[in-house]
Amino acid sequence: ADVRRVEDNEFFTWLDLYAGYGEFYETPITDEKALLVWSWITDPESGVEAYFAVDEEGTPIGIAHVREFCRPLDGSKGLYLDDLFVVPDARGAGAGTALLEELRTIAKDRGLSVVRWITAKDNQEARKLYDRVAEKTKWVTYDLVP
């Protein structure tokens, strides 16, 4: 699979994949949420970037949403991967790996120190890929809800 940036005129293509991602995590993607996230993706000031993995025909089969983040203790910046999704019938064909490797290249080219993400503990299929390409950390994630 090849990877390329999502273009401003690809809302509905992006939305199909984003909605599939929402279904996977049993989190419905409302119109309001979709339009908000799309506004971030299409606004260079927001810092949110979106990438497609595409098959041989150029059809998008996966998405990744990323943003840079500061790492004060490390004195560096990293690339945070918020969302990664590959359509079920394209899994195992290298789209997820292609997205992660492209993010690694982007981070290296920008002088960033890490590409970081979290996943669900029971997401075994994705974790097989993650264990192959990255290092599982010792850190535990917490959410403090305001």
mmCIF file of N, CA, C and O in Angstrom, residues 1-3 53-57 59 61-62 85-99 125 129 132:
data_model
loop_
_atom_site.group_PDB
_atom_site.id
_atom_site.type_symbol
_atom_site.label_atom_id
_atom_site.label_comp_id
_atom_site.label_asym_id
_atom_site.label_seq_id
_atom_site.Cartn_x
_atom_site.Cartn_y
_atom_site.Cartn_z
ATOM 1 N N ALA A 1 0.843 -1.199 0.000
ATOM 2 C CA ALA A 1 0.000 0.000 0.000
ATOM 3 C C ALA A 1 0.875 1.244 0.000
ATOM 4 O O ALA A 1 1.950 1.256 0.580
ATOM 5 N N ASP A 2 0.394 2.273 -0.651
ATOM 6 C CA ASP A 2 1.060 3.572 -0.630
ATOM 7 C C ASP A 2 0.326 4.464 0.366
ATOM 8 O O ASP A 2 -0.827 4.207 0.714
ATOM 9 N N VAL A 3 0.995 5.523 0.788
ATOM 10 C CA VAL A 3 0.402 6.461 1.737
ATOM 11 C C VAL A 3 0.495 7.866 1.162
ATOM 12 O O VAL A 3 1.509 8.233 0.571
ATOM 13 N N ALA A 53 -3.973 5.342 3.460
ATOM 14 C CA ALA A 53 -3.267 4.240 2.819
ATOM 15 C C ALA A 53 -4.134 3.878 1.626
ATOM 16 O O ALA A 53 -5.358 3.777 1.756
ATOM 17 N N VAL A 54 -3.517 3.725 0.447
ATOM 18 C CA VAL A 54 -4.283 3.408 -0.761
ATOM 19 C C VAL A 54 -3.797 2.095 -1.372
ATOM 20 O O VAL A 54 -2.619 1.755 -1.269
ATOM 21 N N ASP A 55 -4.720 1.378 -1.994
ATOM 22 C CA ASP A 55 -4.363 0.114 -2.644
ATOM 23 C C ASP A 55 -3.778 0.372 -4.036
ATOM 24 O O ASP A 55 -3.566 1.527 -4.427
ATOM 25 N N GLU A 56 -3.554 -0.696 -4.795
ATOM 26 C CA GLU A 56 -2.920 -0.586 -6.114
ATOM 27 C C GLU A 56 -3.724 0.288 -7.075
ATOM 28 O O GLU A 56 -3.172 0.914 -7.965
ATOM 29 N N GLU A 57 -5.056 0.310 -6.902
ATOM 30 C CA GLU A 57 -5.904 1.136 -7.762
ATOM 31 C C GLU A 57 -5.985 2.585 -7.283
ATOM 32 O O GLU A 57 -6.663 3.407 -7.895
ATOM 33 N N THR A 59 -7.343 3.406 -4.372
ATOM 34 C CA THR A 59 -8.510 3.518 -3.499
ATOM 35 C C THR A 59 -8.077 3.565 -2.043
ATOM 36 O O THR A 59 -7.345 2.678 -1.589
ATOM 37 N N ILE A 61 -7.886 2.760 1.648
ATOM 38 C CA ILE A 61 -8.305 1.596 2.435
ATOM 39 C C ILE A 61 -7.939 1.747 3.911
ATOM 40 O O ILE A 61 -8.245 0.873 4.719
ATOM 41 N N GLY A 62 -7.292 2.848 4.259
ATOM 42 C CA GLY A 62 -6.933 3.076 5.653
ATOM 43 C C GLY A 62 -6.700 4.548 5.903
ATOM 44 O O GLY A 62 -6.438 5.305 4.966
ATOM 45 N N PHE A 85 -6.853 3.246 11.202
ATOM 46 C CA PHE A 85 -7.908 2.310 10.830
ATOM 47 C C PHE A 85 -7.674 1.812 9.415
ATOM 48 O O PHE A 85 -7.343 2.591 8.519
ATOM 49 N N VAL A 86 -7.842 0.505 9.240
ATOM 50 C CA VAL A 86 -7.792 -0.117 7.917
ATOM 51 C C VAL A 86 -9.101 -0.891 7.744
ATOM 52 O O VAL A 86 -9.545 -1.584 8.677
ATOM 53 N N VAL A 87 -9.725 -0.754 6.572
ATOM 54 C CA VAL A 87 -10.993 -1.461 6.346
ATOM 55 C C VAL A 87 -10.781 -2.963 6.538
ATOM 56 O O VAL A 87 -9.736 -3.503 6.158
ATOM 57 N N PRO A 88 -11.766 -3.641 7.145
ATOM 58 C CA PRO A 88 -11.579 -5.057 7.493
ATOM 59 C C PRO A 88 -11.122 -5.951 6.349
ATOM 60 O O PRO A 88 -10.236 -6.787 6.537
ATOM 61 N N ASP A 89 -11.686 -5.789 5.140
ATOM 62 C CA ASP A 89 -11.301 -6.705 4.064
ATOM 63 C C ASP A 89 -9.942 -6.383 3.458
ATOM 64 O O ASP A 89 -9.476 -7.115 2.582
ATOM 65 N N ALA A 90 -9.288 -5.320 3.913
ATOM 66 C CA ALA A 90 -7.938 -5.007 3.427
ATOM 67 C C ALA A 90 -6.874 -5.286 4.489
ATOM 68 O O ALA A 90 -5.695 -5.071 4.254
ATOM 69 N N ARG A 91 -7.280 -5.783 5.646
ATOM 70 C CA ARG A 91 -6.318 -6.022 6.723
ATOM 71 C C ARG A 91 -5.390 -7.173 6.382
ATOM 72 O O ARG A 91 -5.764 -8.112 5.699
ATOM 73 N N GLY A 92 -4.172 -7.056 6.862
ATOM 74 C CA GLY A 92 -3.181 -8.098 6.618
ATOM 75 C C GLY A 92 -2.429 -7.922 5.315
ATOM 76 O O GLY A 92 -1.534 -8.696 4.997
ATOM 77 N N ALA A 93 -2.775 -6.878 4.542
ATOM 78 C CA ALA A 93 -2.133 -6.657 3.243
ATOM 79 C C ALA A 93 -1.067 -5.570 3.298
ATOM 80 O O ALA A 93 -0.527 -5.186 2.272
ATOM 81 N N GLY A 94 -0.797 -5.045 4.487
ATOM 82 C CA GLY A 94 0.300 -4.097 4.625
ATOM 83 C C GLY A 94 -0.080 -2.634 4.733
ATOM 84 O O GLY A 94 0.794 -1.777 4.841
ATOM 85 N N ALA A 95 -1.376 -2.305 4.734
ATOM 86 C CA ALA A 95 -1.778 -0.897 4.800
ATOM 87 C C ALA A 95 -1.411 -0.263 6.144
ATOM 88 O O ALA A 95 -0.906 0.864 6.196
ATOM 89 N N GLY A 96 -1.653 -0.982 7.242
ATOM 90 C CA GLY A 96 -1.298 -0.467 8.564
ATOM 91 C C GLY A 96 0.200 -0.255 8.701
ATOM 92 O O GLY A 96 0.647 0.782 9.197
ATOM 93 N N THR A 97 0.959 -1.228 8.225
ATOM 94 C CA THR A 97 2.418 -1.105 8.252
ATOM 95 C C THR A 97 2.872 0.080 7.419
ATOM 96 O O THR A 97 3.735 0.857 7.845
ATOM 97 N N ALA A 98 2.276 0.246 6.240
ATOM 98 C CA ALA A 98 2.647 1.364 5.361
ATOM 99 C C ALA A 98 2.367 2.704 6.036
ATOM 100 O O ALA A 98 3.186 3.629 5.967
ATOM 101 N N LEU A 99 1.220 2.821 6.707
ATOM 102 C CA LEU A 99 0.899 4.062 7.414
ATOM 103 C C LEU A 99 1.920 4.331 8.520
ATOM 104 O O LEU A 99 2.443 5.440 8.627
ATOM 105 N N GLU A 125 -5.455 -8.009 17.163
ATOM 106 C CA GLU A 125 -5.019 -7.992 15.760
ATOM 107 C C GLU A 125 -4.075 -6.822 15.493
ATOM 108 O O GLU A 125 -3.001 -6.987 14.921
ATOM 109 N N LEU A 129 0.675 -6.190 14.872
ATOM 110 C CA LEU A 129 1.410 -5.260 14.020
ATOM 111 C C LEU A 129 2.257 -4.317 14.870
ATOM 112 O O LEU A 129 3.443 -4.133 14.612
ATOM 113 N N ARG A 132 5.374 -5.656 16.230
ATOM 114 C CA ARG A 132 6.381 -5.902 15.203
ATOM 115 C C ARG A 132 7.166 -4.638 14.865
ATOM 116 O O ARG A 132 8.357 -4.706 14.579
#
